[in-house]
PDB file of C-alpha atoms and ligand atoms in Angstrom:
ATOM      1  CA  UNK A   1      10.929  14.235  -2.365  1.00  0.00           C
ATOM      2  CA  UNK A   2      11.145  10.572  -1.876  1.00  0.00           C
ATOM      3  CA  UNK A   3       8.641   9.345   0.709  1.00  0.00           C
ATOM      4  CA  UNK A   4       6.962   5.820   1.562  1.00  0.00           C
ATOM      5  CA  UNK A   5       3.562   5.505   2.760  1.00  0.00           C
ATOM      6  CA  UNK A   6       3.575   2.613   5.169  1.00  0.00           C
ATOM      7  CA  UNK A   7       0.753   1.066   6.746  1.00  0.00           C
ATOM      8  CA  UNK A   8      -1.153  -2.355   7.306  1.00  0.00           C
ATOM      9  CA  UNK A   9      -3.654  -3.558   4.668  1.00  0.00           C
ATOM     10  CA  UNK A  10      -6.641  -1.069   5.187  1.00  0.00           C
ATOM     11  CA  UNK A  11      -4.754   1.526   6.822  1.00  0.00           C
ATOM     12  CA  UNK A  12      -5.703   3.826   3.736  1.00  0.00           C
ATOM     13  CA  UNK A  13      -2.397   4.025   2.415  1.00  0.00           C
ATOM     14  CA  UNK A  14      -3.566   3.645  -1.284  1.00  0.00           C
ATOM     15  CA  UNK A  15      -5.964   6.251  -1.021  1.00  0.00           C
ATOM     16  CA  UNK A  16      -3.730   8.838   1.019  1.00  0.00           C
ATOM     17  CA  UNK A  17      -0.993   8.039  -1.440  1.00  0.00           C
ATOM     18  CA  UNK A  18      -2.931   9.060  -4.229  1.00  0.00           C
ATOM     19  CA  UNK A  19      -3.761  12.415  -2.562  1.00  0.00           C
ATOM     20  CA  UNK A  20      -0.454  12.864  -1.403  1.00  0.00           C
ATOM     21  CA  UNK A  21       1.505  12.335  -4.589  1.00  0.00           C
ATOM     22  CA  UNK A  22      -0.850  14.846  -6.322  1.00  0.00           C
ATOM     23  CA  UNK A  23      -0.324  17.595  -3.523  1.00  0.00           C
ATOM     24  CA  UNK A  24       3.536  17.005  -3.889  1.00  0.00           C
ATOM     25  CA  UNK A  25       3.556  16.572  -7.640  1.00  0.00           C
ATOM     26  CA  UNK A  26       5.669  13.301  -7.432  1.00  0.00           C
ATOM     27  CA  UNK A  27       4.553  10.025  -9.023  1.00  0.00           C
ATOM     28  CA  UNK A  28       2.845   7.623  -6.936  1.00  0.00           C
ATOM     29  CA  UNK A  29       4.123   3.792  -6.951  1.00  0.00           C
ATOM     30  CA  UNK A  30       1.551   1.459  -5.496  1.00  0.00           C
ATOM     31  CA  UNK A  31       3.200  -2.062  -5.722  1.00  0.00           C
ATOM     32  CA  UNK A  32      -0.184  -3.678  -5.065  1.00  0.00           C
ATOM     33  CA  UNK A  33      -1.719  -1.796  -7.792  1.00  0.00           C
ATOM     34  CA  UNK A  34       1.184  -2.726 -10.144  1.00  0.00           C
ATOM     35  CA  UNK A  35       0.802  -6.380  -9.288  1.00  0.00           C
ATOM     36  CA  UNK A  36      -2.966  -6.538  -9.640  1.00  0.00           C
ATOM     37  CA  UNK A  37      -2.569  -4.939 -12.975  1.00  0.00           C
ATOM     38  CA  UNK A  38      -0.079  -7.565 -14.254  1.00  0.00           C
ATOM     39  CA  UNK A  39      -2.737 -10.181 -12.683  1.00  0.00           C
ATOM     40  CA  UNK A  40      -5.358  -8.728 -14.757  1.00  0.00           C
ATOM     41  CA  UNK A  41      -3.140  -8.672 -18.080  1.00  0.00           C
ATOM     42  CA  UNK A  42      -2.314 -12.254 -17.309  1.00  0.00           C
ATOM     43  CA  UNK A  43       1.253 -11.555 -17.840  1.00  0.00           C
ATOM     44  CA  UNK A  44       4.065 -14.023 -16.652  1.00  0.00           C
ATOM     45  CA  UNK A  45       4.644 -12.001 -13.481  1.00  0.00           C
ATOM     46  CA  UNK A  46       0.836 -11.853 -13.106  1.00  0.00           C
ATOM     47  CA  UNK A  47       0.592 -15.628 -13.149  1.00  0.00           C
ATOM     48  CA  UNK A  48       3.368 -15.966 -10.800  1.00  0.00           C
ATOM     49  CA  UNK A  49       2.104 -13.709  -8.021  1.00  0.00           C
ATOM     50  CA  UNK A  50      -1.629 -14.525  -8.305  1.00  0.00           C
ATOM     51  CA  UNK A  51      -1.788 -17.258  -6.023  1.00  0.00           C
ATOM     52  CA  UNK A  52       0.018 -15.450  -3.220  1.00  0.00           C
ATOM     53  CA  UNK A  53      -1.972 -12.379  -3.416  1.00  0.00           C
ATOM     54  CA  UNK A  54      -5.325 -14.494  -3.469  1.00  0.00           C
ATOM     55  CA  UNK A  55      -4.240 -16.017  -0.146  1.00  0.00           C
ATOM     56  CA  UNK A  56      -2.954 -12.990   1.388  1.00  0.00           C
ATOM     57  CA  UNK A  57       0.647 -13.987   1.479  1.00  0.00           C
ATOM     58  CA  UNK A  58       3.567 -11.926   0.345  1.00  0.00           C
ATOM     59  CA  UNK A  59       5.000 -12.250  -3.220  1.00  0.00           C
ATOM     60  CA  UNK A  60       8.597 -13.514  -3.111  1.00  0.00           C
ATOM     61  CA  UNK A  61      11.216 -10.504  -2.495  1.00  0.00           C
ATOM     62  CA  UNK A  62      13.004 -11.445  -5.710  1.00  0.00           C
ATOM     63  CA  UNK A  63       9.714 -10.950  -7.938  1.00  0.00           C
ATOM     64  CA  UNK A  64       8.707  -7.608  -6.271  1.00  0.00           C
ATOM     65  CA  UNK A  65      12.337  -5.960  -5.729  1.00  0.00           C
ATOM     66  CA  UNK A  66      12.637  -6.243  -9.806  1.00  0.00           C
ATOM     67  CA  UNK A  67       9.143  -4.451 -10.170  1.00  0.00           C
ATOM     68  CA  UNK A  68      10.473  -1.677  -7.771  1.00  0.00           C
ATOM     69  CA  UNK A  69      13.788  -1.566  -9.649  1.00  0.00           C
ATOM     70  CA  UNK A  70      11.895  -0.846 -12.781  1.00  0.00           C
ATOM     71  CA  UNK A  71       9.609   1.671 -11.571  1.00  0.00           C
ATOM     72  CA  UNK A  72      11.878   3.923  -9.265  1.00  0.00           C
ATOM     73  CA  UNK A  73      14.364   6.259 -10.520  1.00  0.00           C
ATOM     74  CA  UNK A  74      16.516   9.280  -9.352  1.00  0.00           C
ATOM     75  CA  UNK A  75      13.415  11.742  -9.333  1.00  0.00           C
ATOM     76  CA  UNK A  76      10.632  12.007  -6.697  1.00  0.00           C
ATOM     77  CA  UNK A  77       8.097   9.531  -5.575  1.00  0.00           C
ATOM     78  CA  UNK A  78       5.232   8.294  -3.142  1.00  0.00           C
ATOM     79  CA  UNK A  79       5.979   4.603  -2.625  1.00  0.00           C
ATOM     80  CA  UNK A  80       3.053   2.511  -0.640  1.00  0.00           C
ATOM     81  CA  UNK A  81       3.076  -0.935  -0.203  1.00  0.00           C
ATOM     82  CA  UNK A  82       6.774  -1.458  -0.173  1.00  0.00           C
ATOM     83  CA  UNK A  83       8.898  -2.421   1.806  1.00  0.00           C
ATOM     84  CA  UNK A  84       6.870  -5.179   3.621  1.00  0.00           C
ATOM     85  CA  UNK A  85       9.636  -6.918   5.537  1.00  0.00           C
ATOM     86  CA  UNK A  86      13.097  -6.073   6.703  1.00  0.00           C
ATOM     87  CA  UNK A  87      14.931  -7.554   3.841  1.00  0.00           C
ATOM     88  CA  UNK A  88      12.770  -5.342   1.288  1.00  0.00           C
ATOM     89  CA  UNK A  89      13.576  -2.136   3.332  1.00  0.00           C
ATOM     90  CA  UNK A  90      17.186  -3.160   3.008  1.00  0.00           C
ATOM     91  CA  UNK A  91      16.948  -4.082  -0.843  1.00  0.00           C
ATOM     92  CA  UNK A  92      15.085  -0.596  -1.433  1.00  0.00           C
ATOM     93  CA  UNK A  93      18.298   1.324  -0.069  1.00  0.00           C
ATOM     94  CA  UNK A  94      20.602  -0.593  -2.267  1.00  0.00           C
ATOM     95  CA  UNK A  95      18.244   0.041  -5.303  1.00  0.00           C
ATOM     96  CA  UNK A  96      18.074   3.700  -4.316  1.00  0.00           C
ATOM     97  CA  UNK A  97      21.828   3.889  -3.936  1.00  0.00           C
ATOM     98  CA  UNK A  98      22.472   2.365  -7.353  1.00  0.00           C
ATOM     99  CA  UNK A  99      20.418   5.323  -8.803  1.00  0.00           C
ATOM    100  CA  UNK A 100      22.496   7.975  -6.238  1.00  0.00           C
ATOM    101  CA  UNK A 101      19.343   8.358  -4.576  1.00  0.00           C
ATOM    102  CA  UNK A 102      17.849   7.883  -0.906  1.00  0.00           C
ATOM    103  CA  UNK A 103      14.444   7.851   1.020  1.00  0.00           C
ATOM    104  CA  UNK A 104      13.597  11.202   2.764  1.00  0.00           C
ATOM    105  CA  UNK A 105      10.810  10.396   4.984  1.00  0.00           C
ATOM    106  CA  UNK A 106       8.780   7.244   5.760  1.00  0.00           C
ATOM    107  CA  UNK A 107       5.230   8.023   7.056  1.00  0.00           C
ATOM    108  CA  UNK A 108       3.516   5.297   9.298  1.00  0.00           C
ATOM    109  CA  UNK A 109      -0.102   5.292   9.336  1.00  0.00           C
ATOM    110  CA  UNK A 110      -1.142   3.885  12.674  1.00  0.00           C
ATOM    111  CA  UNK A 111      -4.170   2.004  12.802  1.00  0.00           C
ATOM    112  CA  UNK A 112      -5.809  -1.071  14.933  1.00  0.00           C
ATOM    113  CA  UNK A 113      -7.005  -4.319  13.589  1.00  0.00           C
ATOM    114  CA  UNK A 114     -10.875  -3.591  14.067  1.00  0.00           C
ATOM    115  CA  UNK A 115     -10.868  -0.589  12.031  1.00  0.00           C
ATOM    116  CA  UNK A 116      -9.333  -2.274   9.143  1.00  0.00           C
ATOM    117  CA  UNK A 117     -11.379  -5.170   9.358  1.00  0.00           C
ATOM    118  CA  UNK A 118     -14.440  -2.662   9.056  1.00  0.00           C
ATOM    119  CA  UNK A 119     -12.796  -0.937   6.340  1.00  0.00           C
ATOM    120  CA  UNK A 120     -11.889  -3.722   4.213  1.00  0.00           C
ATOM    121  CA  UNK A 121     -15.123  -5.830   4.584  1.00  0.00           C
ATOM    122  CA  UNK A 122     -16.838  -2.842   3.120  1.00  0.00           C
ATOM    123  CA  UNK A 123     -14.447  -1.805   0.597  1.00  0.00           C
ATOM    124  CA  UNK A 124     -15.275  -2.030  -3.134  1.00  0.00           C
ATOM    125  CA  UNK A 125     -13.179  -1.495  -6.020  1.00  0.00           C
ATOM    126  CA  UNK A 126     -13.780  -0.901  -9.810  1.00  0.00           C
ATOM    127  CA  UNK A 127     -13.037  -4.024 -11.768  1.00  0.00           C
ATOM    128  CA  UNK A 128     -11.721  -1.792 -14.504  1.00  0.00           C
ATOM    129  CA  UNK A 129      -9.921   1.292 -13.308  1.00  0.00           C
ATOM    130  CA  UNK A 130      -9.064   0.143  -9.778  1.00  0.00           C
ATOM    131  CA  UNK A 131     -10.837   3.172  -8.070  1.00  0.00           C
ATOM    132  CA  UNK A 132     -11.824   2.681  -4.324  1.00  0.00           C
ATOM    133  CA  UNK A 133     -14.921   2.840  -2.545  1.00  0.00           C
ATOM    134  CA  UNK A 134     -16.554   2.254   0.819  1.00  0.00           C
ATOM    135  CA  UNK A 135     -20.090   1.310   1.369  1.00  0.00           C
ATOM    136  CA  UNK A 136     -20.330   3.551   4.282  1.00  0.00           C
ATOM    137  CA  UNK A 137     -17.794   6.194   4.118  1.00  0.00           C
ATOM    138  CA  UNK A 138     -17.009   6.571   0.203  1.00  0.00           C
ATOM    139  CA  UNK A 139     -20.129   5.128  -1.652  1.00  0.00           C
ATOM    140  CA  UNK A 140     -20.542   5.401  -5.300  1.00  0.00           C
ATOM    141  CA  UNK A 141     -23.424   7.775  -6.570  1.00  0.00           C
ATOM    142  CA  UNK A 142     -25.118   4.691  -8.230  1.00  0.00           C
ATOM    143  CA  UNK A 143     -24.850   1.231  -6.028  1.00  0.00           C
ATOM    144  CA  UNK A 144     -22.262  -1.037  -7.502  1.00  0.00           C
ATOM    145  CA  UNK A 145     -21.101   1.227 -10.518  1.00  0.00           C
ATOM    146  CA  UNK A 146     -18.000   3.173 -10.357  1.00  0.00           C
ATOM    147  CA  UNK A 147     -18.262   6.942 -10.725  1.00  0.00           C
ATOM    148  CA  UNK A 148     -15.389   7.345 -12.789  1.00  0.00           C
ATOM    149  CA  UNK A 149     -15.769   5.098 -15.655  1.00  0.00           C
ATOM    150  CA  UNK A 150     -19.182   3.464 -15.106  1.00  0.00           C
ATOM    151  CA  UNK A 151     -17.770  -0.245 -14.558  1.00  0.00           C
ATOM    152  CA  UNK A 152     -18.959  -2.690 -12.318  1.00  0.00           C
ATOM    153  CA  UNK A 153     -17.628  -2.610  -8.394  1.00  0.00           C
ATOM    154  CA  UNK A 154     -16.720  -5.539  -6.639  1.00  0.00           C
ATOM    155  CA  UNK A 155     -15.093  -6.817  -3.541  1.00  0.00           C
ATOM    156  CA  UNK A 156     -11.033  -7.847  -3.762  1.00  0.00           C
ATOM    157  CA  UNK A 157     -10.619 -11.556  -3.298  1.00  0.00           C
ATOM    158  CA  UNK A 158      -8.289 -10.389  -0.517  1.00  0.00           C
ATOM    159  CA  UNK A 159     -10.874  -8.521   1.162  1.00  0.00           C
ATOM    160  CA  UNK A 160     -12.591 -11.681   2.301  1.00  0.00           C
ATOM    161  CA  UNK A 161     -12.510 -11.631   6.365  1.00  0.00           C
ATOM    162  CA  UNK A 162     -10.655 -14.894   6.530  1.00  0.00           C
ATOM    163  CA  UNK A 163      -7.901 -13.418   4.185  1.00  0.00           C
ATOM    164  CA  UNK A 164      -8.062 -10.062   5.654  1.00  0.00           C
ATOM    165  CA  UNK A 165      -6.794 -12.003   9.163  1.00  0.00           C
ATOM    166  CA  UNK A 166      -4.145 -13.584   7.170  1.00  0.00           C
ATOM    167  CA  UNK A 167      -2.951 -10.188   5.792  1.00  0.00           C
ATOM    168  CA  UNK A 168      -2.946  -8.521   9.298  1.00  0.00           C
ATOM    169  CA  UNK A 169      -0.957 -11.471  10.612  1.00  0.00           C
ATOM    170  CA  UNK A 170       1.767 -11.017   7.955  1.00  0.00           C
ATOM    171  CA  UNK A 171       1.879  -7.134   8.546  1.00  0.00           C
ATOM    172  CA  UNK A 172       2.236  -7.721  12.443  1.00  0.00           C
ATOM    173  CA  UNK A 173       4.923 -10.110  12.069  1.00  0.00           C
ATOM    174  CA  UNK A 174       7.294  -7.515  10.271  1.00  0.00           C
ATOM    175  CA  UNK A 175       5.980  -4.006  11.316  1.00  0.00           C
ATOM    176  CA  UNK A 176       8.159  -3.567  14.171  1.00  0.00           C
ATOM    177  CA  UNK A 177      11.325  -4.601  12.400  1.00  0.00           C
ATOM    178  CA  UNK A 178      10.684  -2.068   9.715  1.00  0.00           C
ATOM    179  CA  UNK A 179       9.800   0.823  12.044  1.00  0.00           C
ATOM    180  CA  UNK A 180      12.677   0.223  13.881  1.00  0.00           C
ATOM    181  CA  UNK A 181      14.811   0.264  10.576  1.00  0.00           C
ATOM    182  CA  UNK A 182      13.734   3.865   9.816  1.00  0.00           C
ATOM    183  CA  UNK A 183      13.565   4.940  13.197  1.00  0.00           C
ATOM    184  CA  UNK A 184      17.218   4.535  13.505  1.00  0.00           C
ATOM    185  CA  UNK A 185      17.860   6.248  10.308  1.00  0.00           C
ATOM    186  CA  UNK A 186      15.676   8.943  11.639  1.00  0.00           C
ATOM    187  CA  UNK A 187      13.225   8.894   9.016  1.00  0.00           C
ATOM    188  CA  UNK A 188      10.320   7.891  10.724  1.00  0.00           C
ATOM    189  CA  UNK A 189       6.963   9.988  11.089  1.00  0.00           C
ATOM    190  CA  UNK A 190       3.907   8.475  12.902  1.00  0.00           C
ATOM    191  CA  UNK A 191       0.356   9.435  11.909  1.00  0.00           C
ATOM    192  CA  UNK A 192      -2.855   8.302  13.424  1.00  0.00           C
ATOM    193  CA  UNK A 193      -4.669   6.534  10.738  1.00  0.00           C
ATOM    194  CA  UNK A 194      -8.155   6.581  12.190  1.00  0.00           C
ATOM    195  CA  UNK A 195     -10.762   8.881  10.979  1.00  0.00           C
ATOM    196  CA  UNK A 196     -12.124   9.982   7.489  1.00  0.00           C
ATOM    197  CA  UNK A 197     -10.121  10.455   4.787  1.00  0.00           C
ATOM    198  CA  UNK A 198      -9.993  14.245   4.668  1.00  0.00           C
ATOM    199  CA  UNK A 199      -9.128  14.141   8.455  1.00  0.00           C
ATOM    200  CA  UNK A 200      -6.268  11.732   7.836  1.00  0.00           C
ATOM    201  CA  UNK A 201      -5.059  14.002   4.992  1.00  0.00           C
ATOM    202  CA  UNK A 202      -4.833  16.826   6.902  1.00  0.00           C
ATOM    203  CA  UNK A 203      -2.613  15.263   9.393  1.00  0.00           C
ATOM    204  CA  UNK A 204      -0.616  14.085   6.902  1.00  0.00           C
ATOM    205  CA  UNK A 205      -0.099  17.376   5.372  1.00  0.00           C
ATOM    206  CA  UNK A 206       0.691  19.096   8.513  1.00  0.00           C
ATOM    207  CA  UNK A 207       3.518  16.635   9.433  1.00  0.00           C
ATOM    208  CA  UNK A 208       5.315  16.946   6.146  1.00  0.00           C
ATOM    209  CA  UNK A 209       5.004  20.819   6.177  1.00  0.00           C
TER     210      UNK A 209
HETATM  211  P1  AMP B 301      -1.988  -3.946  -1.152  1.00  0.00           P
HETATM  212  O1  AMP B 301      -2.812  -3.589  -2.243  1.00  0.00           O
HETATM  213  O2  AMP B 301      -0.778  -3.228  -0.844  1.00  0.00           O
HETATM  214  O3  AMP B 301      -2.697  -4.476   0.235  1.00  0.00           O
HETATM  215  O4  AMP B 301      -1.311  -5.637  -1.842  1.00  0.00           O
HETATM  216  C1  AMP B 301      -1.884  -6.881  -2.061  1.00  0.00           C
HETATM  217  C2  AMP B 301      -1.081  -7.758  -2.329  1.00  0.00           C
HETATM  218  O5  AMP B 301      -0.100  -7.792  -3.185  1.00  0.00           O
HETATM  219  C3  AMP B 301      -0.383  -8.377  -0.844  1.00  0.00           C
HETATM  220  O6  AMP B 301      -1.145  -9.130  -0.109  1.00  0.00           O
HETATM  221  C4  AMP B 301       0.473  -9.217  -1.226  1.00  0.00           C
HETATM  222  O7  AMP B 301       0.240 -10.387  -1.661  1.00  0.00           O
HETATM  223  C5  AMP B 301       1.075  -8.437  -2.690  1.00  0.00           C
HETATM  224  N1  AMP B 301       2.196  -7.380  -2.164  1.00  0.00           N
HETATM  225  C6  AMP B 301       1.937  -6.077  -2.349  1.00  0.00           C
HETATM  226  N2  AMP B 301       3.092  -5.512  -2.037  1.00  0.00           N
HETATM  227  C7  AMP B 301       4.045  -6.702  -1.814  1.00  0.00           C
HETATM  228  C8  AMP B 301       5.487  -6.634  -1.536  1.00  0.00           C
HETATM  229  N3  AMP B 301       5.923  -5.240  -0.985  1.00  0.00           N
HETATM  230  N4  AMP B 301       6.032  -7.588  -0.883  1.00  0.00           N
HETATM  231  C9  AMP B 301       5.341  -8.820  -1.216  1.00  0.00           C
HETATM  232  N5  AMP B 301       4.201  -8.896  -1.525  1.00  0.00           N
HETATM  233  C10 AMP B 301       3.419  -7.578  -1.960  1.00  0.00           C
END
């Protein structure tokens, strides 16, 4: 299965993608995670994308399409964070065509702005392994420390409220065009993204079944 999990920043797509990839037995490709890893490694790509990410802007299409081309193959996957504009959606079709493949389903996690502001302002991530927490709904056992690897939890720079507003604006500008693109191909499934992690995951599984 080749599935895209699409949603605004803070819609929970990263968390749900991880759970769903596990359940479907396919690999998860999270573009945001891949780019953050490159920034951490200070690779050439990482240095090029860092400033865009810190201010909540999209990284130029030609840089991210290269990353997608390298990570997508003919097999199953669950993709989150790509596409984020119409050109990327078209580019993804071309990339998959070259690999004799195509998208089966696009799941849209629908959510409102206030919910994402609340989620992102209380999100904490592990500096080392990237695990996600939430101060209220998914706290770590020991405050400020990752349950998985014992390293420090921090707030992502782009979860600063001003940057979140910018990320939301970037999302709103493109969302309808992307939804329309996949709707016309009859690949779009809309899911209510509000509620707890388990609750949303249950909806996702029901829809895919
Ligand atoms: P995310 O973790 O998915 O919220 O992505 C974090 C940041 O990575 C975004 O705010 C962008 O700066 C960058 N990014 C992730 N995916 C894309 C994409 N498809 N196109 C351009 N930039 C992206």
